[in-house]
Every structure is written in C-alpha cells, then in structure tokens.
Short mmCIF file of C-alpha atoms and ligand atoms in Angstrom, two decimals:
data_model
loop_
_atom_site.label_atom_id
_atom_site.label_comp_id
_atom_site.label_asym_id
_atom_site.label_seq_id
_atom_site.Cartn_x
_atom_site.Cartn_y
_atom_site.Cartn_z
CA MET E 1 -0.21 0.26 -0.08
CA ARG E 2 1.34 3.52 -0.85
CA ILE E 3 0.58 6.54 1.31
CA LEU E 4 1.14 10.07 0.31
CA SER E 5 0.43 13.37 1.87
CA GLY E 6 1.40 16.81 1.84
CA ILE E 7 1.53 20.20 3.93
CA GLN E 8 2.04 23.58 2.76
CA PRO E 9 4.70 26.00 4.16
CA SER E 10 2.35 28.81 4.35
CA GLY E 11 3.33 29.62 8.22
CA ALA E 12 3.19 28.08 11.83
CA LEU E 13 1.93 24.41 12.10
CA HIS E 14 -1.01 24.30 14.27
CA LEU E 15 -3.41 21.55 16.58
CA GLY E 16 -5.31 21.44 13.51
CA ASN E 17 -2.75 20.37 11.39
CA TYR E 18 -1.04 18.01 13.78
CA PHE E 19 -4.13 16.08 14.86
CA GLY E 20 -6.00 16.09 11.17
CA MET E 21 -3.10 15.24 9.33
CA MET E 22 0.21 14.79 10.94
CA LYS E 23 -0.42 12.46 13.25
CA PRO E 24 -2.86 10.34 11.15
CA ALA E 25 0.40 10.23 8.57
CA ILE E 26 2.78 9.44 11.00
CA GLU E 27 0.65 6.65 12.53
CA LEU E 28 0.59 5.14 8.86
CA GLN E 29 4.28 5.30 8.44
CA ASP E 30 4.27 1.50 9.89
CA LYS E 31 1.16 0.26 7.62
CA GLY E 32 2.83 0.78 4.04
CA GLU E 33 5.44 2.72 2.07
CA ALA E 34 4.82 6.21 2.98
CA LEU E 35 5.65 9.40 0.87
CA TYR E 36 5.13 12.79 2.79
CA PHE E 37 6.11 16.26 1.33
CA ILE E 38 6.04 20.41 1.91
CA ALA E 39 4.02 21.59 -1.11
CA ASN E 40 6.38 24.42 -1.47
CA TYR E 41 4.80 24.94 -5.42
CA HIS E 42 1.48 24.68 -3.64
CA SER E 43 2.30 27.78 -1.29
CA MET E 44 3.23 30.10 -4.35
CA THR E 45 -0.51 30.26 -5.02
CA SER E 46 -0.94 32.70 -1.37
CA LEU E 47 2.66 33.27 -0.37
CA PHE E 48 4.82 35.95 -2.52
CA ASP E 49 7.61 36.01 -0.03
CA ALA E 50 11.01 34.07 -1.16
CA GLU E 51 12.74 34.14 2.04
CA GLN E 52 9.40 33.50 3.96
CA ARG E 53 8.81 30.32 1.62
CA ARG E 54 12.30 29.16 2.65
CA ARG E 55 11.89 29.51 6.33
CA ASN E 56 9.02 28.34 6.40
CA THR E 57 9.91 25.28 4.35
CA LEU E 58 12.62 24.81 7.11
CA ASP E 59 9.91 24.96 9.49
CA VAL E 60 7.46 22.38 8.13
CA ALA E 61 10.39 19.82 8.09
CA LEU E 62 11.48 20.23 11.58
CA ASP E 63 7.84 20.38 12.81
CA PHE E 64 7.19 17.29 10.76
CA LEU E 65 10.42 15.43 11.94
CA ALA E 66 10.20 16.23 15.64
CA CYS E 67 6.43 15.42 15.49
CA GLY E 68 7.76 11.79 14.65
CA LEU E 69 8.01 11.04 10.75
CA ASP E 70 10.30 8.85 10.56
CA PRO E 71 12.68 9.10 7.60
CA GLN E 72 13.58 5.80 7.69
CA LYS E 73 10.37 4.67 7.13
CA ALA E 74 8.75 7.40 5.33
CA ILE E 75 10.05 9.19 2.24
CA PHE E 76 10.13 12.76 3.35
CA PHE E 77 11.28 15.49 0.43
CA ARG E 78 10.30 19.21 -0.78
CA GLN E 79 7.57 19.17 -3.32
CA SER E 80 9.72 21.32 -6.06
CA ASP E 81 12.66 18.31 -5.56
CA VAL E 82 10.54 16.55 -8.19
CA PRO E 83 9.83 18.75 -10.53
CA GLU E 84 8.16 16.11 -13.10
CA VAL E 85 4.98 16.73 -10.89
CA THR E 86 4.67 20.01 -12.87
CA GLU E 87 4.70 18.26 -16.53
CA LEU E 88 2.10 15.73 -15.17
CA ALA E 89 -0.04 18.66 -13.82
CA TRP E 90 -0.04 20.20 -17.59
CA ILE E 91 -0.99 16.62 -19.15
CA LEU E 92 -4.02 16.20 -16.09
CA THR E 93 -5.00 19.93 -16.69
CA THR E 94 -5.75 19.26 -20.28
CA LEU E 95 -8.22 16.76 -19.13
CA THR E 96 -9.58 18.73 -16.13
CA PRO E 97 -13.02 20.31 -17.07
CA MET E 98 -13.43 24.05 -15.95
CA GLY E 99 -16.68 23.44 -14.06
CA LEU E 100 -14.79 20.70 -11.65
CA LEU E 101 -12.68 23.36 -10.66
CA GLU E 102 -15.31 26.02 -10.49
CA ARG E 103 -17.03 23.58 -7.90
CA CYS E 104 -14.43 23.32 -5.37
CA THR E 105 -15.02 24.88 -2.10
CA SER E 106 -11.79 25.87 -0.83
CA TYR E 107 -11.31 27.75 -3.83
CA LYS E 108 -15.00 29.48 -3.51
CA ASP E 109 -14.09 30.06 0.18
CA LYS E 110 -10.94 31.99 -0.58
CA ILE E 111 -12.71 34.28 -3.28
CA ALA E 112 -15.41 34.81 -0.85
CA LYS E 113 -12.97 36.01 1.63
CA GLY E 114 -11.86 38.79 -0.67
CA ILE E 115 -8.41 36.85 -1.90
CA SER E 116 -7.69 38.10 -5.93
CA PRO E 117 -7.43 34.89 -7.55
CA ASN E 118 -4.19 33.85 -9.71
CA HIS E 119 -4.29 30.98 -12.05
CA GLY E 120 -2.14 28.84 -10.12
CA LEU E 121 -4.97 29.30 -7.16
CA PHE E 122 -7.57 28.38 -9.58
CA ALA E 123 -5.47 25.05 -10.89
CA TYR E 124 -4.55 24.01 -7.23
CA PRO E 125 -6.30 21.24 -7.38
CA VAL E 126 -4.86 19.84 -10.67
CA LEU E 127 -0.97 20.43 -9.18
CA MET E 128 -2.49 18.48 -6.30
CA ALA E 129 -4.03 15.83 -8.23
CA ALA E 130 -0.41 15.30 -10.14
CA ASP E 131 0.77 14.67 -6.48
CA ILE E 132 -0.97 12.20 -5.77
CA LEU E 133 -1.22 9.92 -9.34
CA ILE E 134 2.56 9.90 -9.57
CA TYR E 135 3.55 8.17 -7.07
CA ASP E 136 0.61 5.40 -7.80
CA SER E 137 -0.68 6.45 -4.15
CA ASN E 138 -3.95 4.44 -2.67
CA VAL E 139 -4.55 6.36 0.48
CA VAL E 140 -4.16 10.07 1.43
CA PRO E 141 -4.67 10.67 5.21
CA VAL E 142 -6.09 14.65 5.13
CA GLY E 143 -8.66 16.56 7.17
CA GLN E 144 -12.05 17.20 6.10
CA ASP E 145 -11.09 20.35 4.11
CA GLN E 146 -9.11 18.43 1.58
CA LYS E 147 -11.72 15.69 1.04
CA GLN E 148 -12.85 17.59 -2.09
CA HIS E 149 -9.59 17.44 -3.50
CA VAL E 150 -8.96 13.93 -3.45
CA GLU E 151 -12.40 13.15 -5.18
CA VAL E 152 -11.29 15.97 -8.14
CA THR E 153 -7.91 13.90 -8.13
CA ARG E 154 -10.13 10.45 -8.54
CA ASP E 155 -12.30 12.02 -11.27
CA ILE E 156 -9.39 13.27 -13.11
CA ALA E 157 -7.57 10.00 -13.15
CA ILE E 158 -10.83 7.94 -14.27
CA LYS E 159 -11.01 10.56 -17.21
CA PHE E 160 -7.39 9.90 -18.21
CA ASN E 161 -7.72 5.78 -18.02
CA GLN E 162 -10.83 6.07 -20.02
CA GLN E 163 -9.13 8.68 -22.29
CA TYR E 164 -5.72 6.78 -23.08
CA GLY E 165 -5.86 3.46 -21.31
CA GLU E 166 -5.26 2.58 -17.49
CA THR E 167 -2.15 4.22 -16.32
CA PHE E 168 -3.38 5.94 -12.73
CA VAL E 169 -4.20 4.07 -9.62
CA ILE E 170 -7.48 5.72 -8.11
CA PRO E 171 -6.34 6.90 -4.57
CA GLU E 172 -9.02 6.99 -1.68
CA PRO E 173 -8.73 9.60 1.23
CA GLU E 174 -8.31 8.62 4.92
CA ILE E 175 -9.99 11.18 6.93
CA ARG E 176 -10.20 10.67 10.82
CA GLY E 177 -13.71 11.26 12.07
CA GLU E 178 -13.04 12.60 15.38
CA VAL E 179 -10.10 15.01 14.38
CA ALA E 180 -11.58 15.81 10.78
CA ARG E 181 -12.26 19.44 12.03
CA VAL E 182 -10.61 20.38 15.02
CA PRO E 183 -11.99 23.81 16.31
CA GLY E 184 -9.75 26.97 16.71
CA THR E 185 -9.91 29.41 19.74
CA ASP E 186 -12.84 31.23 18.19
CA GLY E 187 -14.86 27.70 17.33
CA GLU E 188 -14.49 28.15 14.12
CA LYS E 189 -12.05 25.42 12.25
CA MET E 190 -8.37 25.94 13.29
CA SER E 191 -6.88 27.44 10.10
CA LYS E 192 -3.68 29.88 9.45
CA SER E 193 -5.91 31.82 7.84
CA TYR E 194 -8.30 32.71 10.38
CA GLY E 195 -5.88 33.86 12.92
CA ASN E 196 -7.42 31.51 15.17
CA THR E 197 -4.94 28.96 15.92
CA ILE E 198 -2.96 26.95 18.62
CA GLU E 199 0.76 26.10 17.25
CA ILE E 200 2.39 22.97 17.90
CA PHE E 201 5.58 24.59 18.92
CA GLY E 202 4.40 28.28 19.91
CA ASP E 203 6.04 30.19 22.42
CA GLU E 204 5.06 29.18 25.96
CA LYS E 205 3.73 32.81 26.98
CA ALA E 206 1.76 33.54 23.82
CA MET E 207 0.48 29.83 23.46
CA ARG E 208 -0.48 30.40 26.99
CA LYS E 209 -2.56 33.57 26.16
CA LYS E 210 -3.83 31.93 23.14
CA VAL E 211 -5.29 29.27 25.30
CA MET E 212 -7.07 31.66 27.56
CA SER E 213 -8.58 33.41 24.88
CA ILE E 214 -10.66 30.92 23.76
CA VAL E 215 -14.20 31.93 23.41
CA MET E 216 -16.79 30.42 25.92
CA ASP E 217 -19.94 31.90 27.13
CA SER E 218 -21.05 34.08 29.66
CA ARG E 219 -22.95 31.58 32.22
CA THR E 220 -21.58 31.30 35.92
CA PRO E 221 -19.07 28.76 37.02
CA GLN E 222 -21.95 27.14 39.12
CA GLU E 223 -24.67 26.42 36.46
CA PRO E 224 -24.52 22.88 35.00
CA LYS E 225 -23.37 22.58 31.41
CA PRO E 226 -25.37 19.84 29.53
CA ASP E 227 -23.48 20.56 26.26
CA ALA E 228 -20.04 20.35 27.66
CA ASP E 229 -19.06 18.10 25.02
CA ARG E 230 -19.68 21.27 22.69
CA ASN E 231 -17.12 23.43 24.63
CA ILE E 232 -14.03 24.21 22.40
CA ALA E 233 -11.87 23.59 25.41
CA ILE E 234 -12.92 20.27 26.26
CA GLN E 235 -12.64 19.34 22.27
CA LEU E 236 -9.05 20.17 22.50
CA LEU E 237 -8.45 18.08 25.69
CA LYS E 238 -9.60 15.23 24.16
CA LEU E 239 -6.91 15.39 22.06
CA VAL E 240 -4.09 16.34 23.96
CA ALA E 241 -5.11 15.02 27.56
CA PRO E 242 -5.31 11.27 28.56
CA ALA E 243 -8.70 9.99 28.16
CA ASP E 244 -9.78 9.77 31.99
CA VAL E 245 -8.37 13.14 32.78
CA ALA E 246 -10.59 14.54 29.62
CA ASN E 247 -14.00 12.77 30.94
CA GLU E 248 -13.62 13.88 34.13
CA THR E 249 -13.11 17.33 33.30
CA GLU E 250 -16.21 17.07 30.97
CA ALA E 251 -17.92 15.64 33.42
CA ARG E 252 -17.05 18.25 36.27
CA LEU E 253 -18.30 20.83 33.87
CA ARG E 254 -21.38 19.45 32.95
CA ALA E 255 -22.31 19.38 36.78
CA GLY E 256 -21.13 22.47 37.29
CA GLY E 257 -18.76 24.18 39.40
CA LEU E 258 -15.79 24.10 37.10
CA GLY E 259 -15.03 27.52 36.21
CA TYR E 260 -13.57 28.36 32.64
CA GLY E 261 -10.80 30.13 33.60
CA ASP E 262 -9.73 26.76 35.32
CA LEU E 263 -10.93 24.57 32.27
CA LYS E 264 -8.42 26.41 30.05
CA LYS E 265 -5.65 26.37 32.50
CA THR E 266 -5.87 22.37 32.48
CA LEU E 267 -5.88 22.82 28.70
CA PHE E 268 -2.85 24.61 28.52
CA GLU E 269 -1.09 22.22 30.84
CA HIS E 270 -1.83 19.43 29.06
CA TYR E 271 -1.25 20.50 25.37
CA TRP E 272 2.09 21.88 26.80
CA ASN E 273 2.99 18.42 28.17
CA HIS E 274 1.79 16.61 25.28
CA PHE E 275 4.44 18.45 22.91
CA ALA E 276 7.63 18.30 25.57
CA ASP E 277 9.41 15.24 24.07
CA ALA E 278 8.75 17.00 20.62
CA ARG E 279 9.64 20.15 21.49
CA ARG E 280 13.28 18.72 22.71
CA LYS E 281 13.62 17.11 19.39
CA ARG E 282 12.94 19.89 17.74
CA ALA E 283 15.75 22.10 19.37
CA GLU E 284 18.09 19.07 18.82
CA LEU E 285 16.84 18.86 15.16
CA ALA E 286 17.00 22.88 14.49
CA ALA E 287 20.84 22.53 15.80
CA ASN E 288 21.78 19.39 13.26
CA LEU E 289 20.49 21.69 10.08
CA ASP E 290 22.81 19.58 8.06
CA TYR E 291 20.58 16.09 9.00
CA VAL E 292 17.64 17.69 8.19
CA GLU E 293 18.54 19.07 4.64
CA LYS E 294 20.34 15.15 3.92
CA VAL E 295 16.74 13.55 4.66
CA LEU E 296 15.08 15.75 2.53
CA ALA E 297 18.05 15.05 -0.23
CA ASP E 298 17.48 11.25 0.17
CA GLY E 299 14.01 11.88 0.02
CA ALA E 300 14.06 13.42 -3.07
CA ALA E 301 15.70 11.49 -4.97
CA ARG E 302 13.84 8.18 -4.13
CA ALA E 303 10.55 10.08 -4.50
CA ARG E 304 12.00 10.95 -8.11
CA ALA E 305 12.66 7.55 -8.99
CA ILE E 306 9.10 6.89 -8.52
CA ALA E 307 7.68 9.69 -10.36
CA ARG E 308 9.95 9.30 -13.41
CA THR E 309 8.30 6.09 -13.74
CA VAL E 310 5.05 6.85 -13.73
CA LEU E 311 5.40 9.96 -15.28
CA ALA E 312 6.81 8.08 -18.41
CA ARG E 313 3.64 5.65 -18.00
CA ALA E 314 1.66 8.77 -18.73
CA ARG E 315 3.61 10.33 -21.74
CA LYS E 316 3.50 7.14 -23.39
CA ALA E 317 0.02 6.76 -22.66
CA SER E 318 -0.99 10.00 -23.98
CA GLY E 319 0.95 9.87 -27.40
CA LEU E 320 3.52 12.39 -26.26
CA GLU E 321 6.67 9.73 -26.59
P1 ADP Z 401 -4.42 25.68 7.14
O1 ADP Z 401 -6.21 25.76 7.17
O2 ADP Z 401 -4.44 26.51 8.35
O3 ADP Z 401 -3.99 26.65 5.93
P2 ADP Z 401 -3.86 23.40 5.65
O4 ADP Z 401 -4.56 23.87 4.40
O5 ADP Z 401 -2.25 23.66 5.30
O6 ADP Z 401 -4.06 24.55 6.94
O7 ADP Z 401 -3.93 22.05 5.94
C1 ADP Z 401 -2.97 20.72 6.09
C2 ADP Z 401 -3.66 20.03 6.50
O8 ADP Z 401 -4.24 19.90 7.96
C3 ADP Z 401 -5.03 19.77 5.54
O9 ADP Z 401 -4.49 18.16 5.49
C4 ADP Z 401 -5.83 19.65 6.46
O10 ADP Z 401 -7.11 19.06 6.08
C5 ADP Z 401 -5.56 19.89 7.74
N1 ADP Z 401 -5.97 20.86 8.64
C6 ADP Z 401 -5.68 22.03 8.66
N2 ADP Z 401 -6.63 22.40 9.92
C7 ADP Z 401 -7.34 21.68 10.39
C8 ADP Z 401 -7.98 21.19 11.22
N3 ADP Z 401 -8.78 22.67 12.06
N4 ADP Z 401 -8.81 20.22 11.51
C9 ADP Z 401 -8.51 18.85 10.88
N5 ADP Z 401 -7.65 18.81 10.01
C10 ADP Z 401 -7.06 20.20 9.75
N1 LIG Z 402 -3.57 20.87 -0.64
C1 LIG Z 402 -3.21 20.47 0.60
C2 LIG Z 402 -3.66 21.50 1.94
O1 LIG Z 402 -3.65 22.52 1.83
C3 LIG Z 402 -1.42 20.30 0.53
C4 LIG Z 402 -1.44 19.24 -0.38
C5 LIG Z 402 -0.87 19.58 -1.71
C6 LIG Z 402 -1.43 17.71 -0.50
N2 LIG Z 402 -0.67 18.30 -2.26
C7 LIG Z 402 -1.18 17.14 -1.68
C8 LIG Z 402 -2.11 16.79 0.62
C9 LIG Z 402 -1.23 16.06 -1.85
C10 LIG Z 402 -2.64 15.20 0.11
C11 LIG Z 402 -1.93 15.53 -1.19
O2 LIG Z 402 -3.33 20.72 3.19
#
C-alpha cells in the first residue's frame, strides 16, 4: 500500500494540522510505503515572499520530524525537488473540466474572503492530483477540507484512464472522523488564515495567552452545562490529555462548579506536556540542519525515481512518446 500526503509551508503548523493530518500520517508510516512532502509549489499561490517560503519550508521539516515522522520509514521531501510533477499537472489540466474546478469549495471560500485569485490558485487541485497520481498513491490521509480535492483527483484519473488507457491508480482519502475538524480559539475550523490557531511549537507565554483567549459563553461556573461536549476547550482537551482526565473534566463542567478559567488552565498544562518530547527533539534538529537537509535530499532522490516511472507511463499513454 502506498500512502501519500502533503502540507503547505504557509505558516506555523497548529493543532488542526497535527491532529487532522500529521498524526494520522505518522501512524500510517508503519502500514505501508509512505511519502510525505512539503508543498512549496502550492504555497506559491498565496505566499509571495521568497525568504519566508524558504524559512517556512525548513520549519515544516523540523516540525514534522520532531513530531515523529521517521525518515527510515517514510520518504520525506520538498515538492519542488521532484519537478516532474509540474509536467504531469499540465497533462492532467487538459483533461480537467473548468466546472470541476469551479465547484471546489476551498477555492470559492478563498474568493469569498476577498483574495484576488491567480490562475495557480484556481488550478491548485490539478497540481494536487499530479502529486497524488505521480506516486501511484492508494491512500491520502488529510483533514476534511481536503476531501473534495482527493475526489477531484479521482475524477481526473478516471478520465485519463478512459481516454488513454489504464495508467493511474485511483486513490482514496483517509479522514479520521474524530479529528476531521479541530476547532480554533473562536470555534471555527482552526486555520492559519483565520488567526485562531494554537501552534504546535509556539512560545509558552504566547500560547498560554491564546489558550486563555478561547471563546466561552457568559454562564456562571456553578451552572450545569449539559452541552459540555461542545465546549471548545473540552474538544481540544480530548486531543491532548489522557482520556480519563478529559472525561472527568467534561463531567465536572457538565455538573457545574468548574469555571472556564480553570478549564483553560487545565487545557494549557496538558497541551504543553503533550508536546514536551517533540519540543526537545525539535531543538536538537534545529541544531543539526545538515542532517535535516540530508533527509530531504535522500527523500527527493527516492521520490523522484518513482515519479519518473509513472510520468513515463503517462507520456507514453497520451502519445507524447
Ligand atoms: P490551514 O487551514 O491552516 O491553512 P492547511 O490547509 O495547510 O491548513 O492544511 C494542512 C493539513 O492539515 C490538511 O490535511 C488539512 O486538512 C489539515 N487541517 C488543517 N486544519 C485542520 C483542522 N482545523 N482540523 C483538522 N484538520 C486540519
Ligand atoms: N492541498 C493540501 C493542503 O493545503 C496540501 C497538498 C498538496 C496535499 N498536495 C497534496 C495533500 C497531495 C495531500 C496530497 O493541505
């Protein structure tokens, strides 16, 4: 089984990225041949500062390795180190109906937020399809918001196979129900673009402040809260604390008597402890950047070997060769 996923270097990674995508991806590295990459081509659709892209790319590499991506098990690389993927994106783009891309909600959401779209942003799902198809991927672990893009990939692959003969493996998304949508400090989906994130490796003081700023209602501590399971801090606590602690805290909130300030303090302590080992590992890696570069270079060489054979298959099937 081949597993593939990517993450954009568009800013500091947060709990939504970790529980929605990185943790499932790290767990899957034992289940098959995994390929994980830093989607720096994709980041060009919305980030226009070259130095920042370079810095963010390194940060994602450090974050992912610190969180447990094992380069002995998974192939870890920069997207742009396999430029073959852009050729495949062109080939696929010619079989992609405009309507398929016009229906993509992630594109529509960005437009609705007032982002003035470039062609790359519109064509983004086609490059993502190329990412997935060029490695004969079977399984794509992502958060809920990326499901539609995997469906677009399937549509394009099926169309190519019908037009030019069996060439591509049809991939499946893998989405963990319980972490499909990790809430941010305001209760919306946690996202870099909404300013509601709690970072995995944020500064202690700043992160404490963010946790304490999680939006609550105005009920008094004494009031019972039958909707305790919908409380944002409880939902986050379930991710970072042992199950018995989270359940007991939820029960206390439900019964009444637990104040929101205390609840958030509990959340902060568990969040901070949850990533203590990863934080140490990250500091070690940051002091050993040659090693990190070597991991990415080795990963690129291994990924590229696969990409070349699949691209050759597609070139042949479509009459380019
Ligand atoms: P952001 O919304 O912060 O820009 P990305 O779109 O770069 O995050 O997402 C990277 C990966 O993390 C994707 O697989 C995405 O589905 C997952 N992800 C992002 N935010 C969340 C969230 N709040 N809950 C679950 N998964 C998420
Ligand atoms: N679009 C994904 C995101 O924003 C990142 C990504 C690019 C990706 N190519 C991919 C994810 C291929 C899975 C497979 O999160």
